[in-house]
mmCIF file of C-alpha atoms in Angstrom:
data_model
loop_
_atom_site.group_PDB
_atom_site.id
_atom_site.type_symbol
_atom_site.label_atom_id
_atom_site.label_comp_id
_atom_site.label_asym_id
_atom_site.label_seq_id
_atom_site.Cartn_x
_atom_site.Cartn_y
_atom_site.Cartn_z
ATOM 1 C CA MET A 290 0.477 12.980 -13.638
ATOM 2 C CA ASN A 291 -0.555 16.106 -11.716
ATOM 3 C CA GLN A 292 -4.216 15.040 -11.862
ATOM 4 C CA VAL A 293 -3.312 11.653 -10.420
ATOM 5 C CA ILE A 294 -1.304 13.242 -7.605
ATOM 6 C CA GLN A 295 -4.215 15.524 -6.750
ATOM 7 C CA SER A 296 -6.873 12.787 -6.593
ATOM 8 C CA LEU A 297 -4.853 9.686 -5.651
ATOM 9 C CA HIS A 298 -5.533 9.568 -1.933
ATOM 10 C CA MET A 299 -7.820 7.794 0.484
ATOM 11 C CA ASN A 300 -11.075 9.408 1.635
ATOM 12 C CA GLY A 301 -10.045 11.877 4.326
ATOM 13 C CA GLY A 302 -11.628 12.846 7.626
ATOM 14 C CA THR A 303 -13.389 10.490 10.039
ATOM 15 C CA SER A 304 -16.845 10.209 8.466
ATOM 16 C CA GLU A 305 -18.722 7.006 7.646
ATOM 17 C CA THR A 306 -17.115 6.811 4.183
ATOM 18 C CA SER A 307 -13.593 7.796 5.298
ATOM 19 C CA TYR A 308 -10.522 5.603 5.126
ATOM 20 C CA TYR A 309 -10.204 6.250 8.867
ATOM 21 C CA ALA A 310 -13.447 4.320 9.431
ATOM 22 C CA ASN A 311 -12.904 1.689 6.702
ATOM 23 C CA SER A 312 -9.364 0.334 6.854
ATOM 24 C CA SER A 313 -9.812 -3.043 8.565
ATOM 25 C CA PHE A 314 -8.544 -4.801 5.442
ATOM 26 C CA GLN A 315 -5.286 -2.855 5.427
ATOM 27 C CA LYS A 316 -4.866 -3.491 9.154
ATOM 28 C CA ARG A 317 -5.087 -7.240 8.545
ATOM 29 C CA VAL A 318 -2.382 -6.936 5.878
ATOM 30 C CA ILE A 319 -0.037 -5.173 8.324
ATOM 31 C CA LEU A 320 -0.738 -7.777 11.022
ATOM 32 C CA GLU A 321 0.052 -10.595 8.582
ATOM 33 C CA THR A 322 3.483 -9.135 7.809
ATOM 34 C CA ARG A 323 4.619 -8.230 11.331
ATOM 35 C CA SER A 324 6.963 -11.200 11.728
ATOM 36 C CA ILE A 325 8.782 -10.255 8.512
ATOM 37 C CA LEU A 326 9.067 -6.646 9.669
ATOM 38 C CA ASP A 327 10.443 -7.802 13.039
ATOM 39 C CA GLU A 328 13.066 -9.957 11.325
ATOM 40 C CA ALA A 329 14.231 -7.032 9.193
ATOM 41 C CA ILE A 330 14.559 -4.726 12.222
ATOM 42 C CA LEU A 331 16.439 -7.259 14.317
ATOM 43 C CA ASN A 332 18.941 -7.730 11.511
ATOM 44 C CA ILE A 333 19.669 -4.023 11.088
ATOM 45 C CA LEU A 334 19.771 -3.160 14.819
ATOM 46 C CA PRO A 335 23.333 -4.386 15.489
ATOM 47 C CA LYS A 336 24.583 -2.134 12.701
ATOM 48 C CA MET A 337 22.740 0.834 14.195
ATOM 49 C CA TYR A 338 24.207 0.313 17.648
ATOM 50 C CA ASN A 339 27.718 -0.378 16.380
ATOM 51 C CA ASP A 340 27.854 2.737 14.194
ATOM 52 C CA LYS A 341 29.668 5.173 16.486
ATOM 53 C CA LEU A 342 29.357 7.980 13.948
ATOM 54 C CA ARG A 343 25.570 8.037 14.135
ATOM 55 C CA ASN A 344 23.265 8.873 17.011
ATOM 56 C CA THR A 345 19.945 8.731 15.135
ATOM 57 C CA ILE A 346 17.834 5.858 13.849
ATOM 58 C CA GLY A 347 16.004 6.940 10.683
ATOM 59 C CA ILE A 348 12.665 5.284 9.923
ATOM 60 C CA ALA A 349 10.343 6.075 7.002
ATOM 61 C CA GLU A 350 6.726 4.982 6.563
ATOM 62 C CA LEU A 351 5.885 5.508 2.891
ATOM 63 C CA GLY A 352 2.304 5.892 1.698
ATOM 64 C CA CYS A 353 1.096 6.240 5.278
ATOM 65 C CA SER A 354 -2.371 7.699 4.506
ATOM 66 C CA SER A 355 -4.246 8.598 7.711
ATOM 67 C CA GLY A 356 -6.294 6.763 10.279
ATOM 68 C CA PRO A 357 -5.537 4.024 12.780
ATOM 69 C CA ASN A 358 -3.117 2.150 10.494
ATOM 70 C CA ALA A 359 -0.838 5.108 9.722
ATOM 71 C CA LEU A 360 1.258 4.598 12.849
ATOM 72 C CA LEU A 361 0.570 0.881 13.386
ATOM 73 C CA ALA A 362 3.685 -0.437 11.624
ATOM 74 C CA VAL A 363 5.763 2.331 13.223
ATOM 75 C CA SER A 364 4.565 1.206 16.647
ATOM 76 C CA TYR A 365 5.666 -2.348 15.818
ATOM 77 C CA ILE A 366 9.084 -1.123 14.705
ATOM 78 C CA LEU A 367 9.577 0.887 17.898
ATOM 79 C CA GLU A 368 8.333 -2.005 20.043
ATOM 80 C CA THR A 369 10.939 -4.310 18.508
ATOM 81 C CA ILE A 370 13.696 -1.727 18.975
ATOM 82 C CA TYR A 371 12.649 -1.154 22.577
ATOM 83 C CA ASN A 372 12.549 -4.872 23.435
ATOM 84 C CA LYS A 373 15.974 -5.401 21.913
ATOM 85 C CA HIS A 374 17.264 -2.342 23.771
ATOM 86 C CA CYS A 375 16.066 -3.818 27.070
ATOM 87 C CA GLU A 376 18.115 -6.944 26.358
ATOM 88 C CA SER A 377 21.281 -5.003 25.572
ATOM 89 C CA SER A 378 23.841 -3.482 27.889
ATOM 90 C CA SER A 379 23.372 -0.019 26.401
ATOM 91 C CA SER A 380 21.690 2.394 28.793
ATOM 92 C CA VAL A 381 20.501 4.893 26.182
ATOM 93 C CA THR A 382 19.140 4.362 22.686
ATOM 94 C CA PRO A 383 19.948 6.685 19.825
ATOM 95 C CA ASP A 384 17.406 9.360 18.943
ATOM 96 C CA ILE A 385 14.657 8.017 16.716
ATOM 97 C CA LEU A 386 13.385 10.018 13.753
ATOM 98 C CA VAL A 387 10.203 8.824 12.044
ATOM 99 C CA PHE A 388 9.101 10.239 8.685
ATOM 100 C CA LEU A 389 5.470 9.820 7.582
ATOM 101 C CA ASN A 390 5.190 10.147 3.810
ATOM 102 C CA ASP A 391 2.288 10.406 1.401
ATOM 103 C CA LEU A 392 1.201 12.562 -1.506
ATOM 104 C CA PRO A 393 0.418 16.217 -0.711
ATOM 105 C CA SER A 394 -3.312 15.494 -1.205
ATOM 106 C CA ASN A 395 -3.264 13.096 1.764
ATOM 107 C CA ASP A 396 -5.246 14.061 4.865
ATOM 108 C CA PHE A 397 -2.229 15.057 6.953
ATOM 109 C CA ASN A 398 -4.417 17.111 9.318
ATOM 110 C CA THR A 399 -6.184 14.010 10.599
ATOM 111 C CA LEU A 400 -2.888 12.127 10.666
ATOM 112 C CA PHE A 401 -1.107 14.755 12.759
ATOM 113 C CA LYS A 402 -3.922 14.738 15.310
ATOM 114 C CA ASP A 403 -2.984 11.123 16.042
ATOM 115 C CA VAL A 404 0.761 11.801 16.293
ATOM 116 C CA LYS A 405 0.626 13.595 19.652
ATOM 117 C CA SER A 406 -1.296 10.802 21.358
ATOM 118 C CA PHE A 407 1.092 8.303 19.759
ATOM 119 C CA CYS A 408 4.145 10.104 21.171
ATOM 120 C CA ASP A 409 2.493 10.545 24.573
ATOM 121 C CA GLU A 410 1.703 6.850 24.746
ATOM 122 C CA LEU A 411 5.246 5.975 23.693
ATOM 123 C CA LYS A 412 6.690 8.084 26.485
ATOM 124 C CA ARG A 413 4.213 6.681 29.020
ATOM 125 C CA THR A 414 4.928 3.031 28.207
ATOM 126 C CA LYS A 415 8.638 3.181 27.356
ATOM 127 C CA GLY A 416 9.853 5.953 29.647
ATOM 128 C CA ASP A 417 12.396 8.723 29.161
ATOM 129 C CA GLY A 418 15.272 6.285 28.645
ATOM 130 C CA PHE A 419 13.941 5.219 25.250
ATOM 131 C CA GLY A 420 14.395 7.617 22.407
ATOM 132 C CA PRO A 421 13.556 10.407 22.249
ATOM 133 C CA CYS A 422 11.316 9.862 19.232
ATOM 134 C CA PHE A 423 10.628 12.651 16.748
ATOM 135 C CA VAL A 424 7.861 12.350 14.134
ATOM 136 C CA ALA A 425 7.736 14.465 10.978
ATOM 137 C CA GLY A 426 5.561 14.584 7.861
ATOM 138 C CA MET A 427 7.134 14.327 4.425
ATOM 139 C CA PRO A 428 4.627 15.113 1.638
ATOM 140 C CA GLY A 429 5.652 14.091 -1.862
ATOM 141 C CA THR A 430 5.655 11.219 -4.332
ATOM 142 C CA PHE A 431 7.932 8.307 -3.505
ATOM 143 C CA TYR A 432 8.621 7.995 -7.228
ATOM 144 C CA GLY A 433 11.395 10.500 -6.629
ATOM 145 C CA ARG A 434 13.855 11.496 -3.882
ATOM 146 C CA LEU A 435 12.386 12.348 -0.487
ATOM 147 C CA PHE A 436 15.246 12.171 2.036
ATOM 148 C CA PRO A 437 18.966 13.007 2.300
ATOM 149 C CA SER A 438 21.512 10.397 1.258
ATOM 150 C CA ASP A 439 22.377 7.704 3.806
ATOM 151 C CA SER A 440 19.810 9.035 6.309
ATOM 152 C CA LEU A 441 17.471 6.050 6.785
ATOM 153 C CA HIS A 442 17.899 2.638 8.394
ATOM 154 C CA ILE A 443 14.413 1.193 7.914
ATOM 155 C CA ILE A 444 11.814 1.855 5.215
ATOM 156 C CA HIS A 445 8.356 0.355 5.455
ATOM 157 C CA SER A 446 5.474 0.652 3.017
ATOM 158 C CA SER A 447 2.182 -1.199 3.051
ATOM 159 C CA TYR A 448 -0.404 -1.113 0.277
ATOM 160 C CA SER A 449 0.946 1.811 -1.691
ATOM 161 C CA LEU A 450 3.374 0.543 -4.322
ATOM 162 C CA HIS A 451 0.752 -1.034 -6.562
ATOM 163 C CA TRP A 452 -0.408 2.548 -7.268
ATOM 164 C CA SER A 453 1.345 4.031 -10.298
ATOM 165 C CA SER A 454 2.552 7.562 -10.861
ATOM 166 C CA GLN A 455 0.107 7.888 -13.762
ATOM 167 C CA VAL A 456 -2.284 6.004 -16.001
ATOM 168 C CA PRO A 457 -0.153 4.350 -18.697
ATOM 169 C CA PRO A 458 -0.050 6.698 -21.712
ATOM 170 C CA GLY A 459 -1.879 5.716 -24.870
ATOM 171 C CA ILE A 460 -4.510 3.311 -23.508
ATOM 172 C CA GLU A 461 -7.499 5.681 -23.499
ATOM 173 C CA GLU A 462 -8.721 4.603 -26.934
ATOM 174 C CA THR A 463 -7.917 0.903 -26.602
ATOM 175 C CA ASN A 464 -9.272 -0.109 -23.177
ATOM 176 C CA LYS A 465 -12.828 1.179 -23.500
ATOM 177 C CA GLY A 466 -15.304 -0.088 -20.920
ATOM 178 C CA ASN A 467 -12.603 -1.362 -18.590
ATOM 179 C CA PHE A 468 -11.195 0.371 -15.545
ATOM 180 C CA TYR A 469 -8.096 -1.834 -15.467
ATOM 181 C CA ILE A 470 -6.712 -4.860 -17.277
ATOM 182 C CA ALA A 471 -9.511 -7.258 -18.240
ATOM 183 C CA LYS A 472 -9.977 -10.296 -20.465
ATOM 184 C CA SER A 473 -11.198 -7.949 -23.185
ATOM 185 C CA SER A 474 -8.127 -5.680 -22.942
ATOM 186 C CA PRO A 475 -5.799 -5.919 -25.966
ATOM 187 C CA PRO A 476 -2.175 -6.999 -25.399
ATOM 188 C CA SER A 477 -0.982 -3.408 -25.871
ATOM 189 C CA VAL A 478 -2.884 -2.339 -22.734
ATOM 190 C CA ILE A 479 -1.327 -5.119 -20.661
ATOM 191 C CA THR A 480 2.132 -4.183 -21.934
ATOM 192 C CA ALA A 481 1.546 -0.494 -21.175
ATOM 193 C CA TYR A 482 0.500 -1.235 -17.587
ATOM 194 C CA LEU A 483 3.503 -3.510 -17.024
ATOM 195 C CA ASN A 484 5.931 -0.983 -18.506
ATOM 196 C CA GLN A 485 4.548 1.761 -16.279
ATOM 197 C CA PHE A 486 5.053 -0.442 -13.219
ATOM 198 C CA LYS A 487 8.603 -1.333 -14.274
ATOM 199 C CA LYS A 488 9.448 2.329 -14.716
ATOM 200 C CA ASP A 489 7.890 3.448 -11.412
ATOM 201 C CA PHE A 490 9.219 0.600 -9.288
ATOM 202 C CA GLY A 491 12.692 0.964 -10.777
ATOM 203 C CA VAL A 492 12.734 4.684 -9.890
ATOM 204 C CA PHE A 493 11.462 3.854 -6.399
ATOM 205 C CA LEU A 494 14.286 1.381 -5.791
ATOM 206 C CA GLU A 495 16.930 3.741 -7.171
ATOM 207 C CA CYS A 496 15.788 6.595 -4.928
ATOM 208 C CA ARG A 497 15.514 4.478 -1.787
ATOM 209 C CA SER A 498 18.983 3.028 -2.350
ATOM 210 C CA GLU A 499 20.366 6.566 -2.133
ATOM 211 C CA GLU A 500 18.477 7.333 1.060
ATOM 212 C CA LEU A 501 19.225 4.130 2.993
ATOM 213 C CA VAL A 502 22.496 3.501 4.780
ATOM 214 C CA ASN A 503 24.579 0.550 3.612
ATOM 215 C CA GLY A 504 22.842 -2.592 4.834
ATOM 216 C CA GLY A 505 19.580 -0.717 5.456
ATOM 217 C CA ARG A 506 16.351 -2.665 5.233
ATOM 218 C CA MET A 507 13.094 -2.256 3.318
ATOM 219 C CA VAL A 508 9.874 -4.165 3.938
ATOM 220 C CA LEU A 509 7.304 -3.543 1.212
ATOM 221 C CA THR A 510 3.795 -4.971 0.963
ATOM 222 C CA LEU A 511 1.658 -4.469 -2.106
ATOM 223 C CA GLN A 512 -1.318 -5.967 -3.807
ATOM 224 C CA GLY A 513 -0.331 -8.409 -6.520
ATOM 225 C CA ARG A 514 -1.285 -11.695 -8.075
ATOM 226 C CA SER A 515 -0.257 -15.346 -7.797
ATOM 227 C CA SER A 516 -0.876 -16.160 -11.442
ATOM 228 C CA SER A 517 1.434 -15.306 -14.310
ATOM 229 C CA ASP A 518 -1.686 -14.167 -16.180
ATOM 230 C CA PRO A 519 -2.239 -10.398 -15.659
ATOM 231 C CA THR A 520 -5.956 -10.835 -16.484
ATOM 232 C CA SER A 521 -6.529 -13.478 -13.788
ATOM 233 C CA LYS A 522 -9.374 -13.116 -11.303
ATOM 234 C CA ASP A 523 -7.073 -12.830 -8.288
ATOM 235 C CA CYS A 524 -6.011 -9.367 -9.426
ATOM 236 C CA CYS A 525 -8.714 -8.033 -11.722
ATOM 237 C CA SER A 526 -12.097 -9.062 -10.335
ATOM 238 C CA PHE A 527 -12.686 -6.044 -8.105
ATOM 239 C CA TRP A 528 -11.986 -3.482 -10.824
ATOM 240 C CA GLU A 529 -14.166 -5.483 -13.217
ATOM 241 C CA LEU A 530 -17.050 -5.384 -10.728
ATOM 242 C CA LEU A 531 -16.609 -1.639 -10.297
ATOM 243 C CA ALA A 532 -16.543 -1.117 -14.093
ATOM 244 C CA LEU A 533 -19.677 -3.236 -14.463
ATOM 245 C CA SER A 534 -21.364 -1.166 -11.753
ATOM 246 C CA ALA A 535 -20.508 1.975 -13.702
ATOM 247 C CA HIS A 536 -21.815 0.357 -16.903
ATOM 248 C CA ASP A 537 -25.121 -0.295 -15.125
ATOM 249 C CA MET A 538 -25.318 3.430 -14.477
ATOM 250 C CA VAL A 539 -24.596 4.168 -18.136
ATOM 251 C CA LEU A 540 -27.673 2.102 -19.019
ATOM 252 C CA GLN A 541 -29.640 4.163 -16.481
ATOM 253 C CA GLY A 542 -28.398 7.390 -18.023
ATOM 254 C CA ALA A 543 -26.516 8.468 -14.880
ATOM 255 C CA ILE A 544 -23.067 8.209 -16.518
ATOM 256 C CA ALA A 545 -22.178 9.189 -20.084
ATOM 257 C CA GLU A 546 -20.685 6.303 -22.048
ATOM 258 C CA GLU A 547 -17.708 8.385 -23.169
ATOM 259 C CA LYS A 548 -16.945 9.089 -19.499
ATOM 260 C CA LEU A 549 -16.912 5.367 -18.789
ATOM 261 C CA ASN A 550 -14.720 4.611 -21.795
ATOM 262 C CA SER A 551 -12.125 7.239 -20.896
ATOM 263 C CA PHE A 552 -11.506 6.136 -17.306
ATOM 264 C CA ASN A 553 -8.596 3.896 -16.272
ATOM 265 C CA ILE A 554 -7.106 3.202 -12.848
ATOM 266 C CA PRO A 555 -3.405 4.096 -12.252
ATOM 267 C CA THR A 556 -2.396 0.785 -10.723
ATOM 268 C CA TYR A 557 -0.653 -2.478 -11.535
ATOM 269 C CA LEU A 558 -0.839 -5.729 -9.582
ATOM 270 C CA PRO A 559 2.409 -7.599 -10.315
ATOM 271 C CA SER A 560 3.388 -11.230 -9.983
ATOM 272 C CA PRO A 561 6.252 -12.293 -7.690
ATOM 273 C CA GLU A 562 8.362 -13.051 -10.754
ATOM 274 C CA GLU A 563 7.891 -9.537 -12.135
ATOM 275 C CA VAL A 564 8.814 -7.933 -8.827
ATOM 276 C CA LYS A 565 11.877 -10.136 -8.428
ATOM 277 C CA SER A 566 13.049 -9.392 -11.968
ATOM 278 C CA ILE A 567 12.837 -5.614 -11.474
ATOM 279 C CA ILE A 568 14.694 -5.716 -8.141
ATOM 280 C CA GLN A 569 17.468 -7.861 -9.567
ATOM 281 C CA SER A 570 17.742 -5.724 -12.693
ATOM 282 C CA GLU A 571 17.981 -2.465 -10.707
ATOM 283 C CA GLY A 572 20.725 -4.044 -8.608
ATOM 284 C CA SER A 573 20.701 -1.980 -5.391
ATOM 285 C CA PHE A 574 19.053 -4.581 -3.152
ATOM 286 C CA THR A 575 19.266 -8.242 -2.257
ATOM 287 C CA ILE A 576 16.004 -10.051 -1.591
ATOM 288 C CA ASN A 577 15.800 -11.783 1.784
ATOM 289 C CA GLN A 578 12.162 -12.825 1.523
ATOM 290 C CA LEU A 579 9.527 -12.576 -1.185
ATOM 291 C CA GLU A 580 6.268 -14.175 -0.159
ATOM 292 C CA THR A 581 2.595 -14.155 -1.094
ATOM 293 C CA PHE A 582 -0.382 -14.336 1.236
ATOM 294 C CA HIS A 583 -4.119 -13.844 0.929
ATOM 295 C CA VAL A 584 -6.687 -11.753 2.757
ATOM 296 C CA ASN A 585 -10.430 -11.778 2.153
ATOM 297 C CA TRP A 586 -12.046 -8.649 0.803
ATOM 298 C CA ASP A 587 -13.615 -7.865 4.178
ATOM 299 C CA GLY A 588 -10.270 -8.157 6.003
ATOM 300 C CA SER A 589 -10.830 -11.660 7.354
ATOM 301 C CA ASP A 590 -8.374 -14.540 7.074
ATOM 302 C CA PRO A 591 -9.200 -17.003 4.248
ATOM 303 C CA LYS A 592 -7.691 -19.823 6.332
ATOM 304 C CA GLU A 593 -10.560 -19.426 8.783
ATOM 305 C CA ASP A 594 -13.016 -20.339 6.021
ATOM 306 C CA LYS A 595 -12.476 -23.663 4.231
ATOM 307 C CA LYS A 596 -14.120 -22.299 1.092
ATOM 308 C CA SER A 597 -12.038 -19.100 1.229
ATOM 309 C CA MET A 598 -15.273 -17.164 0.740
ATOM 310 C CA THR A 599 -16.590 -14.443 3.003
ATOM 311 C CA ASN A 600 -20.199 -14.372 4.116
ATOM 312 C CA MET A 601 -21.550 -11.777 1.733
ATOM 313 C CA LEU A 602 -24.861 -11.368 3.534
ATOM 314 C CA LYS A 603 -22.817 -10.073 6.444
ATOM 315 C CA SER A 604 -19.893 -8.454 4.667
ATOM 316 C CA SER A 605 -20.912 -6.959 1.300
ATOM 317 C CA HIS A 606 -21.699 -3.552 2.818
ATOM 318 C CA SER A 607 -18.376 -3.532 4.674
ATOM 319 C CA ILE A 608 -16.447 -4.560 1.565
ATOM 320 C CA ALA A 609 -18.047 -1.869 -0.602
ATOM 321 C CA SER A 610 -17.233 0.706 2.097
ATOM 322 C CA ILE A 611 -13.580 -0.410 2.241
ATOM 323 C CA PHE A 612 -13.198 -0.160 -1.532
ATOM 324 C CA ARG A 613 -15.066 3.158 -1.584
ATOM 325 C CA ALA A 614 -12.658 4.676 0.938
ATOM 326 C CA VAL A 615 -9.766 3.735 -1.353
ATOM 327 C CA SER A 616 -11.124 4.445 -4.834
ATOM 328 C CA GLU A 617 -13.751 7.184 -4.448
ATOM 329 C CA PRO A 618 -11.451 10.230 -4.838
ATOM 330 C CA LEU A 619 -10.302 8.997 -8.262
ATOM 331 C CA LEU A 620 -13.813 8.143 -9.441
ATOM 332 C CA ALA A 621 -15.394 11.295 -8.019
ATOM 333 C CA ASN A 622 -12.793 13.403 -9.804
ATOM 334 C CA HIS A 623 -13.754 11.790 -13.119
ATOM 335 C CA PHE A 624 -17.488 11.065 -12.808
ATOM 336 C CA GLY A 625 -18.584 13.640 -10.237
ATOM 337 C CA THR A 626 -19.457 13.308 -6.568
ATOM 338 C CA GLU A 627 -23.236 13.242 -6.995
ATOM 339 C CA ILE A 628 -23.373 9.641 -8.271
ATOM 340 C CA MET A 629 -20.995 8.055 -5.749
ATOM 341 C CA ASP A 630 -23.689 6.766 -3.361
ATOM 342 C CA ALA A 631 -25.541 5.065 -6.199
ATOM 343 C CA LEU A 632 -22.361 3.688 -7.786
ATOM 344 C CA TYR A 633 -21.060 2.061 -4.608
ATOM 345 C CA GLY A 634 -24.542 0.843 -3.740
ATOM 346 C CA ARG A 635 -24.589 -0.996 -7.061
ATOM 347 C CA LEU A 636 -21.090 -2.288 -6.358
ATOM 348 C CA ARG A 637 -22.285 -3.747 -3.064
ATOM 349 C CA GLU A 638 -24.990 -5.686 -4.919
ATOM 350 C CA ARG A 639 -22.494 -7.000 -7.467
ATOM 351 C CA ILE A 640 -20.053 -8.049 -4.720
ATOM 352 C CA ALA A 641 -22.770 -10.055 -2.960
ATOM 353 C CA GLU A 642 -23.700 -11.743 -6.240
ATOM 354 C CA TYR A 643 -20.082 -12.428 -7.249
ATOM 355 C CA ALA A 644 -19.173 -14.007 -3.925
ATOM 356 C CA THR A 645 -21.764 -16.759 -4.258
ATOM 357 C CA LYS A 646 -19.681 -18.138 -7.139
ATOM 358 C CA GLU A 647 -16.072 -17.055 -6.641
ATOM 359 C CA LYS A 648 -13.371 -16.657 -4.010
ATOM 360 C CA THR A 649 -13.181 -13.234 -2.444
ATOM 361 C CA GLU A 650 -9.441 -13.131 -1.799
ATOM 362 C CA ILE A 651 -6.831 -10.539 -2.605
ATOM 363 C CA THR A 652 -3.279 -11.690 -3.252
ATOM 364 C CA ASN A 653 -0.561 -9.729 -1.495
ATOM 365 C CA LEU A 654 3.210 -9.678 -1.964
ATOM 366 C CA VAL A 655 5.632 -8.862 0.846
ATOM 367 C CA ILE A 656 9.324 -8.234 0.155
ATOM 368 C CA ASN A 657 12.078 -7.973 2.761
ATOM 369 C CA MET A 658 15.279 -6.652 1.192
ATOM 370 C CA THR A 659 18.667 -5.248 2.144
ATOM 371 C CA LYS A 660 20.564 -2.443 0.471
ATOM 372 C CA VAL A 661 23.731 -3.761 -1.108
ATOM 373 C CA GLU A 662 26.761 -2.214 0.580
ATOM 374 C CA LYS A 663 28.629 0.169 -1.647
ATOM 375 C CA LYS A 664 32.362 -0.295 -1.868
ATOM 376 C CA ILE A 665 34.309 2.814 -0.892
#
């Protein structure tokens, strides 16, 4: 687990291969879910204003990474609070405390450079009567406690919860040649991945239920699948293409076969039914909305293309760069940094070839839920 925590992060900095420069896909995901986030905030706001014992609104952005998207959802949350405040008779809002969370290996230095300009812009556009707003970093895994009890009103997380706390134990010898679940994976591998997700997501829900106030809201977006089949193309195709690209390099002698066979990705892309079952079984939250939507690999909207297929001649380089920014730290830690350019170059070629035959969509799940009020 420690190895995963050390290497499970997006490419830092602001270079050509950084997450900062290659996060248009994740931005589209956040834009697609804004209306659901707004609804959640508007429903919790009356409770915040009516609670005479509190003078602080607690907001947490979990798995924030760095780059232009890190504060995007937070800006939407504050915009909604501000607009509602302008409609109310209250002259002063409570203090607002925003926590930005990610693993300690995250590029917090780049993130914090953006915080000052964010706060300055907030003060310039909203004025002194709104807030004040305080922003703090909170490094640590969200598969454990992060905040004091009953300290948060709103928790938001986008594109983090499909990452697991570790590679499922015991699959190293049974999933050879695959980076994730594939058609060739035995049932034991599929079961191990699902059990790891159940364990991690259950712990996540338990911890957040302690940290949220009664009636607090969570809006979570994660990569998933529409099909009940965990080997379906809508959740496995990218990792299969990346594994095939690595296999090409085995044939070239650039990667040792045993290195390929021993690598697995710590992720799980659940179905809506699996997510719903875990939430209901854990029991701390009621589900207000659980929806699926699709985004093309290059961050475009599939509805804008009747064939739901991106133009690979235009987009394959961009897509490979987006996936590189997300997955390179894990692969570089296992295979070495010197082959990364060649590996992702081969991936770009495979993406262009794949997209002439198949849809290039990623299925996403968004869940809006409320903490069940505890009886005193």
